[in-house]
Each structure stands twice: as structure tokens, then as C-alpha cells.
Amino acid sequence: MKTSFLLLGLPILGWAYPGMLGVSSREEALEFLKEKREAELEERQLLSGLIGSVAQIVSDVSGLLGSVASAVNPDNKRPEPGYVFQAPKSSDSRGPCPGLNLLANYGYLPRDGHVTFDQVIEATARGFNMGADLATVLLVFTILADGDIPTQSFYLGSGPGGIGGLNRHSTAEADVSPNREDFYLGCGNNHHLSSRIFQQNVYYAATDSSKQFTLGVMSKQWAANSKFSVKNNPYLYYFPFPSIVATAAYNFYPQFFSNGTYGAGGVANYESISSIIGAQFDTKTGNFKYVPERWPAKGWYRRSTPYGAVQALTEAFTLIYPSNPISMVFPQLQGGNFDAATALCYIYQGINSITPLALAGEEQEIGAGVTWALSKLVGAGLDLTTLGCPSSTLSPNEFLYPNATQKGGPLNPPASVQSNVGNNVYGKTYFTSAPTKPKCQHSS
Ligand code: HEM
């Protein structure tokens, strides 16, 4: 009785003393409290419908794999003989990309998570049928921004000493990810599966007539995630290249994780998706534990045709992004006239706005890194001439974070963030509720 009286009294105190709520007037305090209440109701409504639906979908999906077997070529069965699942050791580097984490868990990539350009081109084609042009675009930015150019290598999670690797924010990793929290709101934890976001994703799949993680379902996921980030994350940074990776990653769910080819008899069902992204449902709590990524035990077939850069960009910006367009430094989107070749041209030109990891280097070395990256794109058939880009806009001397090593900068984050940027730790549950303010403690 005492407790409920106190709880009831708190909003009144906030109204009487607006300063307590961090606002200056009573009107603002009222608005603040109203919004808070609405957000709480919204979340409660979503979750109450959700828990039952998760139990429902778990039973609904069992047995769906059988329907795929007739539509697939046995050559596409994965893993192939000789590639065996092993959970990563705590010293192995794992991070925000479920596709690459999984390939390392089977030995398609080095199990320690330190990988090279050529290894990734080969493994992503073999394991998931990713087109070489798409893999090249992802890799050049990643190696330039998060890796080591002389050895053409990078770490799947955090690099040695917490420097570099895919976890590094706003380089290849970005906010508004399908199933990870934003870097700021997650207090640096941008790389573990978020239980509450995946609950939301399962809810959209369960309430869709397909009962699958279709492109339509993933577009609802984008709309919800981007609305949440725009509302709560004052440091939402939707920078051209990583924003493209994060948006295209929504299509990767059906296109790469389906059992069989999506759109040609394959199923993007719960059983396949949850196993590949390492989401283990706890029937008691309704939460998802993050476990090492693996292919479903009952048998899994990769897509039968390559999925390349043009299809990835087109689907990302015509099917996913329009469900909630947010401000993005990507001129192609302003006129609503999207065309993949021009977008690729923009990506090509955008290389110069990436902060290379080798920041301590001389300007000349940085320029050399950009030259390396451009030559790789040319090698994959994506060059200025093919794409029709005006070369005049290329300048290797403009970088967005000239002071990256200063306190609070991307290479020198605050201590609370520092403790969250290491490699993935599996077997735990992360984010059982939405972090509307930075959440610096992990649940377990
Ligand atoms: C070719 C090299 C690749 C690189 C460099 C790469 C890099 C990344 C990065 C940096 C992220 C984080 C993006 C974000 O913040 O949302 C990411 C996420 C993701 N990647 Fe990859 N990736 C690669 C290949 C793949 C492949 C082959 C697949 C699928 C088979 C894949 C599926 C995904 C998905 C689904 C996410 C979103 C995870 C989530 O938030 O739920 N990636 N990847």
C-alpha cells in the first residue's frame, strides 16, 4: 500500500518540481510524463501479445523444413562434410555479423575470427551464396575502416586491445540494426543479439499470414527500430556506408538465412532464422538467450543463386527503408527516384569519408588505403567508368573524424562504453527491456 502510494506520488512531485524531471516548465513536465506513459503502454501491449505468440510460433514452425527438401538442390546442403560446428572459445573474436560468426563457427573462416579478404569472399559464397560484388563492397569498407590494409585482414568482433574490428561503431557497424541495440543506447553494446528486439521481430513474423521472416516482416521491423532510434537516440548517426550495410542487413534475413532460396520454395521460418542468429528461446521467461550461431540441426540448404550488390541495395531502399524513411546522408533517396547503379556510384565516392583505422598514420598512408580500396572495387567490376560516376568528387583528404583519438572520440570512448566493446560473450540474455536511456549494465 505504501509502495503504490509512493509510486503514484512521483509524477505529482515531478509536476510540482519540473526540475526533477530535467525539464524547465510544468507544461514540459506534463508532456514528458504523458510521453513516458504512452511509451510504457505501447511496450506493454507489444510484449503481452508477444509472449503467447512466441510459444505459438515455436509450435507452428516445427515441421516446416520438410516442405523445403523437395525444392532444393542437394549440392546446396550446408554444412558440407568436413565442416563441423564448434562453439567459439572466449578468446575467439566474434561480433555484430551473424553470417560471418557462423562461418567461423564451422571452420569456413578461421575459428579465431581473424580473417582475410580472400577467405571471406570464398566463405560467404560457399556458405551462403553471397555475390562477390556485394562481399567486395562490404569488405573494402571494413578493411579500410576496421582492419589492416597491408595484410587485408580484420577481426569479426573487437581487434587486439579493443581497437578496430567489426564492433567499431559507425564504420561498417551502424545504428538501427535489425536485432542489435544502438551503440549509444546500448552503452557500447552494439554487437550482442538484443532479446527485446528479437521478441519484436518474432511478433511481426507470428502475426504475418506467412508466419515467416519475409521482406515485408523485416520492413515492419525496420519501421519500429528506426522510430525507436529517432525518438530515443540523440547520437543517431546514419552515415552513408554503414547505413547501407545496416539497412541491407534487413533483407539478409530472408535472402541468406531462409532454408532454400527465398522466393523459390525456400522458407524464412523461425527454426532457420533463430538458429542462424543464435537466438535461444526460454519458454519460462519469454526472453532470448544469445548462443553461438549455427545452421539448424534438421538440415539446411543455402540459396541456389548468388545474391549481389544491385539486388541488395534495390531491396533495401525500395522495400525496407520506405516503411519509415529517416534522415540519411544519401542523396539518391531525397527525390524518391532510387536506382542501384547511381547508389553504388555514391558508395564508391563515399570511400573518402570513411575514417581509416590507421589514423595515426601520415596523410599519405591514408591516401594509399583509399587507393587500395578503390582498386579492389575496380577488380569486382565496380569502377567509376562502369558506374558513370563523376571523378571530380573524389577526394582522399576529407575525413569525418579528424580527431578520433580525442577523449570521447571513436578511438577513445568513455570507460562505461569501453567495458562493453569487447568480443561477443555467449550464453547470456541481453536487453530484456528497451534502453530508452543508455543502458550500461548487462543482464545475464
Ligand atoms: C562479406 C563480408 C561481410 C561483412 C564485412 C559484414 C559486416 C557486417 C557488419 C559490420 C554488420 C553490423 C551492421 C549493423 O550495425 O547493423 C553486419 C550485420 C549483419 N550481417 Fe554481415 N557482413 C558480411 C557478410 C555477411 C553475410 C554473408 C551475411 C549472411 C549470410 C551477413 C548477415 C548479416 C546480418 C543479418 C546482419 C544484421 C545483424 C542484426 O543486427 O540482426 N553478413 N555485417
mmCIF file of C-alpha atoms in Angstrom, residues 5-207:
data_model
loop_
_atom_site.group_PDB
_atom_site.id
_atom_site.type_symbol
_atom_site.label_atom_id
_atom_site.label_comp_id
_atom_site.label_asym_id
_atom_site.label_seq_id
_atom_site.Cartn_x
_atom_site.Cartn_y
_atom_site.Cartn_z
ATOM 1 C CA PHE A 5 1.154 5.483 -2.752
ATOM 2 C CA LEU A 6 4.761 6.466 -3.289
ATOM 3 C CA LEU A 7 4.698 5.445 -6.933
ATOM 4 C CA LEU A 8 1.504 7.374 -7.515
ATOM 5 C CA GLY A 9 3.049 10.369 -5.827
ATOM 6 C CA LEU A 10 6.152 10.512 -8.026
ATOM 7 C CA PRO A 11 4.569 12.006 -11.164
ATOM 8 C CA ILE A 12 2.891 14.629 -8.962
ATOM 9 C CA LEU A 13 6.250 15.540 -7.471
ATOM 10 C CA GLY A 14 7.641 15.782 -10.988
ATOM 11 C CA TRP A 15 4.804 18.111 -11.941
ATOM 12 C CA ALA A 16 5.320 20.272 -8.868
ATOM 13 C CA TYR A 17 9.104 20.312 -9.283
ATOM 14 C CA PRO A 18 9.722 20.062 -13.050
ATOM 15 C CA GLY A 19 13.486 20.312 -12.469
ATOM 16 C CA MET A 20 13.393 16.792 -11.029
ATOM 17 C CA LEU A 21 12.461 15.510 -14.472
ATOM 18 C CA GLY A 22 15.129 17.524 -16.231
ATOM 19 C CA VAL A 23 12.606 19.916 -17.831
ATOM 20 C CA SER A 24 12.089 23.612 -17.180
ATOM 21 C CA SER A 25 8.296 24.144 -17.117
ATOM 22 C CA ARG A 26 5.167 22.391 -15.830
ATOM 23 C CA GLU A 27 3.870 22.074 -19.394
ATOM 24 C CA GLU A 28 7.061 20.315 -20.411
ATOM 25 C CA ALA A 29 6.844 18.091 -17.322
ATOM 26 C CA LEU A 30 3.275 17.101 -18.232
ATOM 27 C CA GLU A 31 4.279 16.404 -21.814
ATOM 28 C CA PHE A 32 7.254 14.359 -20.559
ATOM 29 C CA LEU A 33 5.088 12.258 -18.237
ATOM 30 C CA LYS A 34 2.434 11.735 -20.918
ATOM 31 C CA GLU A 35 5.006 10.532 -23.444
ATOM 32 C CA LYS A 36 6.592 8.257 -20.843
ATOM 33 C CA ARG A 37 3.229 6.704 -20.018
ATOM 34 C CA GLU A 38 2.378 6.211 -23.704
ATOM 35 C CA ALA A 39 5.742 4.575 -24.378
ATOM 36 C CA GLU A 40 5.270 2.229 -21.417
ATOM 37 C CA LEU A 41 1.777 1.280 -22.573
ATOM 38 C CA GLU A 42 2.991 0.756 -26.132
ATOM 39 C CA GLU A 43 5.733 -1.593 -24.955
ATOM 40 C CA ARG A 44 3.471 -3.474 -22.561
ATOM 41 C CA GLN A 45 0.892 -4.016 -25.295
ATOM 42 C CA LEU A 46 3.502 -5.319 -27.681
ATOM 43 C CA LEU A 47 5.020 -7.681 -25.147
ATOM 44 C CA SER A 48 1.760 -9.055 -23.764
ATOM 45 C CA GLY A 49 0.656 -10.176 -27.240
ATOM 46 C CA LEU A 50 4.137 -11.347 -27.954
ATOM 47 C CA ILE A 51 4.906 -13.954 -25.338
ATOM 48 C CA GLY A 52 1.895 -16.071 -26.339
ATOM 49 C CA SER A 53 2.799 -15.636 -29.993
ATOM 50 C CA VAL A 54 6.349 -16.837 -29.440
ATOM 51 C CA ALA A 55 5.084 -20.070 -27.907
ATOM 52 C CA GLN A 56 2.667 -20.330 -30.820
ATOM 53 C CA ILE A 57 5.282 -19.777 -33.487
ATOM 54 C CA VAL A 58 7.654 -22.314 -31.924
ATOM 55 C CA SER A 59 4.991 -24.993 -32.409
ATOM 56 C CA ASP A 60 3.797 -23.597 -35.762
ATOM 57 C CA VAL A 61 7.178 -23.799 -37.397
ATOM 58 C CA SER A 62 8.202 -27.295 -36.367
ATOM 59 C CA GLY A 63 7.980 -29.495 -39.386
ATOM 60 C CA LEU A 64 8.316 -26.677 -41.957
ATOM 61 C CA LEU A 65 11.729 -27.926 -43.035
ATOM 62 C CA GLY A 66 10.217 -30.992 -44.701
ATOM 63 C CA SER A 67 8.471 -28.807 -47.252
ATOM 64 C CA VAL A 68 11.812 -27.408 -48.406
ATOM 65 C CA ALA A 69 13.573 -30.660 -49.149
ATOM 66 C CA SER A 70 11.721 -31.191 -52.435
ATOM 67 C CA ALA A 71 12.571 -27.727 -53.753
ATOM 68 C CA VAL A 72 16.308 -27.739 -53.124
ATOM 69 C CA ASN A 73 19.406 -28.995 -54.858
ATOM 70 C CA PRO A 74 21.273 -31.396 -52.524
ATOM 71 C CA ASP A 75 24.559 -29.726 -53.544
ATOM 72 C CA ASN A 76 23.440 -26.682 -51.573
ATOM 73 C CA LYS A 77 23.179 -28.550 -48.260
ATOM 74 C CA ARG A 78 25.268 -26.872 -45.557
ATOM 75 C CA PRO A 79 27.499 -27.559 -43.740
ATOM 76 C CA GLU A 80 29.427 -29.701 -46.205
ATOM 77 C CA PRO A 81 31.303 -32.769 -44.962
ATOM 78 C CA GLY A 82 34.439 -31.752 -43.064
ATOM 79 C CA TYR A 83 32.977 -28.501 -41.696
ATOM 80 C CA VAL A 84 31.950 -29.102 -38.129
ATOM 81 C CA PHE A 85 30.274 -26.777 -35.635
ATOM 82 C CA GLN A 86 32.398 -25.789 -32.628
ATOM 83 C CA ALA A 87 31.295 -23.099 -30.193
ATOM 84 C CA PRO A 88 33.835 -20.245 -30.170
ATOM 85 C CA LYS A 89 36.344 -20.036 -27.311
ATOM 86 C CA SER A 90 36.281 -16.871 -25.224
ATOM 87 C CA SER A 91 39.498 -15.769 -26.950
ATOM 88 C CA ASP A 92 37.934 -16.097 -30.436
ATOM 89 C CA SER A 93 36.784 -12.840 -31.998
ATOM 90 C CA ARG A 94 33.041 -12.635 -32.713
ATOM 91 C CA GLY A 95 30.888 -9.530 -33.242
ATOM 92 C CA PRO A 96 27.773 -7.999 -34.847
ATOM 93 C CA CYS A 97 27.599 -10.105 -38.040
ATOM 94 C CA PRO A 98 25.750 -13.393 -37.550
ATOM 95 C CA GLY A 99 26.698 -14.575 -41.068
ATOM 96 C CA LEU A 100 30.460 -14.256 -40.521
ATOM 97 C CA ASN A 101 30.266 -15.523 -36.907
ATOM 98 C CA LEU A 102 28.517 -18.674 -38.131
ATOM 99 C CA LEU A 103 31.049 -19.289 -40.901
ATOM 100 C CA ALA A 104 33.866 -19.106 -38.330
ATOM 101 C CA ASN A 105 31.987 -21.492 -36.002
ATOM 102 C CA TYR A 106 32.134 -24.159 -38.757
ATOM 103 C CA GLY A 107 35.700 -23.512 -39.908
ATOM 104 C CA TYR A 108 34.680 -21.906 -43.239
ATOM 105 C CA LEU A 109 36.587 -18.953 -41.783
ATOM 106 C CA PRO A 110 39.453 -19.147 -39.256
ATOM 107 C CA ARG A 111 37.887 -20.069 -35.913
ATOM 108 C CA ASP A 112 39.834 -17.372 -34.053
ATOM 109 C CA GLY A 113 37.888 -14.732 -36.007
ATOM 110 C CA HIS A 114 40.900 -13.026 -37.597
ATOM 111 C CA VAL A 115 40.023 -13.209 -41.285
ATOM 112 C CA THR A 116 41.369 -12.028 -44.641
ATOM 113 C CA PHE A 117 39.704 -10.515 -47.709
ATOM 114 C CA ASP A 118 40.125 -13.660 -49.862
ATOM 115 C CA GLN A 119 38.939 -16.016 -47.116
ATOM 116 C CA VAL A 120 35.732 -14.015 -46.669
ATOM 117 C CA ILE A 121 34.995 -13.805 -50.425
ATOM 118 C CA GLU A 122 35.334 -17.605 -50.649
ATOM 119 C CA ALA A 123 33.494 -18.485 -47.414
ATOM 120 C CA THR A 124 30.493 -16.163 -47.934
ATOM 121 C CA ALA A 125 29.961 -17.553 -51.452
ATOM 122 C CA ARG A 126 30.349 -21.144 -50.329
ATOM 123 C CA GLY A 127 28.305 -20.932 -47.146
ATOM 124 C CA PHE A 128 25.541 -18.525 -48.183
ATOM 125 C CA ASN A 129 25.938 -17.776 -51.928
ATOM 126 C CA MET A 130 26.722 -14.103 -51.384
ATOM 127 C CA GLY A 131 27.696 -12.435 -54.698
ATOM 128 C CA ALA A 132 31.370 -11.446 -54.999
ATOM 129 C CA ASP A 133 30.457 -7.808 -55.785
ATOM 130 C CA LEU A 134 28.391 -7.461 -52.591
ATOM 131 C CA ALA A 135 31.072 -9.149 -50.488
ATOM 132 C CA THR A 136 33.731 -6.879 -52.061
ATOM 133 C CA VAL A 137 31.800 -3.703 -51.255
ATOM 134 C CA LEU A 138 31.358 -4.833 -47.631
ATOM 135 C CA LEU A 139 34.982 -5.881 -47.341
ATOM 136 C CA VAL A 140 36.759 -2.834 -48.715
ATOM 137 C CA PHE A 141 35.000 -0.523 -46.287
ATOM 138 C CA THR A 142 35.507 -2.929 -43.417
ATOM 139 C CA ILE A 143 39.216 -3.399 -44.023
ATOM 140 C CA LEU A 144 39.763 0.290 -44.628
ATOM 141 C CA ALA A 145 37.873 1.376 -41.513
ATOM 142 C CA ASP A 146 38.216 -1.546 -39.111
ATOM 143 C CA GLY A 147 41.139 -3.663 -40.315
ATOM 144 C CA ASP A 148 44.689 -3.811 -41.557
ATOM 145 C CA ILE A 149 45.367 -2.889 -45.180
ATOM 146 C CA PRO A 150 48.856 -4.475 -45.625
ATOM 147 C CA THR A 151 47.515 -7.927 -44.600
ATOM 148 C CA GLN A 152 43.969 -7.242 -45.936
ATOM 149 C CA SER A 153 42.578 -8.646 -42.698
ATOM 150 C CA PHE A 154 40.200 -7.761 -39.868
ATOM 151 C CA TYR A 155 38.631 -9.203 -36.700
ATOM 152 C CA LEU A 156 34.998 -10.342 -36.585
ATOM 153 C CA GLY A 157 34.445 -8.659 -33.200
ATOM 154 C CA SER A 158 36.926 -6.488 -31.419
ATOM 155 C CA GLY A 159 40.540 -6.140 -32.563
ATOM 156 C CA PRO A 160 43.546 -6.539 -30.221
ATOM 157 C CA GLY A 161 43.420 -4.006 -27.371
ATOM 158 C CA GLY A 162 39.811 -3.160 -28.249
ATOM 159 C CA ILE A 163 40.913 -1.275 -31.372
ATOM 160 C CA GLY A 164 39.212 -1.919 -34.715
ATOM 161 C CA GLY A 165 37.246 -5.000 -35.706
ATOM 162 C CA LEU A 166 33.616 -5.086 -36.863
ATOM 163 C CA ASN A 167 32.437 -3.819 -33.449
ATOM 164 C CA ARG A 168 33.902 -0.409 -34.231
ATOM 165 C CA HIS A 169 30.927 1.933 -34.460
ATOM 166 C CA SER A 170 29.863 3.980 -37.467
ATOM 167 C CA THR A 171 32.387 2.486 -39.825
ATOM 168 C CA ALA A 172 30.738 -0.684 -41.141
ATOM 169 C CA GLU A 173 28.645 -1.215 -37.978
ATOM 170 C CA ALA A 174 25.755 1.237 -37.638
ATOM 171 C CA ASP A 175 22.679 2.156 -35.588
ATOM 172 C CA VAL A 176 19.180 0.888 -36.462
ATOM 173 C CA SER A 177 20.386 -2.702 -36.879
ATOM 174 C CA PRO A 178 17.800 -5.471 -37.303
ATOM 175 C CA ASN A 179 18.460 -7.149 -33.941
ATOM 176 C CA ARG A 180 21.173 -5.197 -32.102
ATOM 177 C CA GLU A 181 20.855 -2.069 -29.951
ATOM 178 C CA ASP A 182 22.292 1.305 -30.991
ATOM 179 C CA PHE A 183 25.841 1.990 -29.848
ATOM 180 C CA TYR A 184 24.852 4.922 -27.617
ATOM 181 C CA LEU A 185 21.700 3.428 -26.065
ATOM 182 C CA GLY A 186 23.391 0.042 -25.609
ATOM 183 C CA CYS A 187 26.316 1.840 -23.948
ATOM 184 C CA GLY A 188 28.766 0.391 -26.465
ATOM 185 C CA ASN A 189 26.978 -2.968 -26.688
ATOM 186 C CA ASN A 190 26.182 -2.852 -30.408
ATOM 187 C CA HIS A 191 27.155 -6.455 -31.125
ATOM 188 C CA HIS A 192 25.122 -8.897 -28.975
ATOM 189 C CA LEU A 193 21.674 -10.109 -30.035
ATOM 190 C CA SER A 194 19.068 -7.988 -28.206
ATOM 191 C CA SER A 195 16.339 -10.152 -26.679
ATOM 192 C CA ARG A 196 13.681 -7.454 -26.725
ATOM 193 C CA ILE A 197 14.298 -6.523 -30.385
ATOM 194 C CA PHE A 198 14.138 -10.151 -31.479
ATOM 195 C CA GLN A 199 10.904 -10.614 -29.491
ATOM 196 C CA GLN A 200 9.527 -7.777 -31.593
ATOM 197 C CA ASN A 201 10.781 -9.428 -34.807
ATOM 198 C CA VAL A 202 9.159 -12.757 -33.830
ATOM 199 C CA TYR A 203 5.942 -10.884 -33.072
ATOM 200 C CA TYR A 204 5.877 -9.410 -36.601
ATOM 201 C CA ALA A 205 6.569 -12.817 -38.150
ATOM 202 C CA ALA A 206 3.966 -14.561 -35.983
ATOM 203 C CA THR A 207 1.267 -12.020 -36.814
#
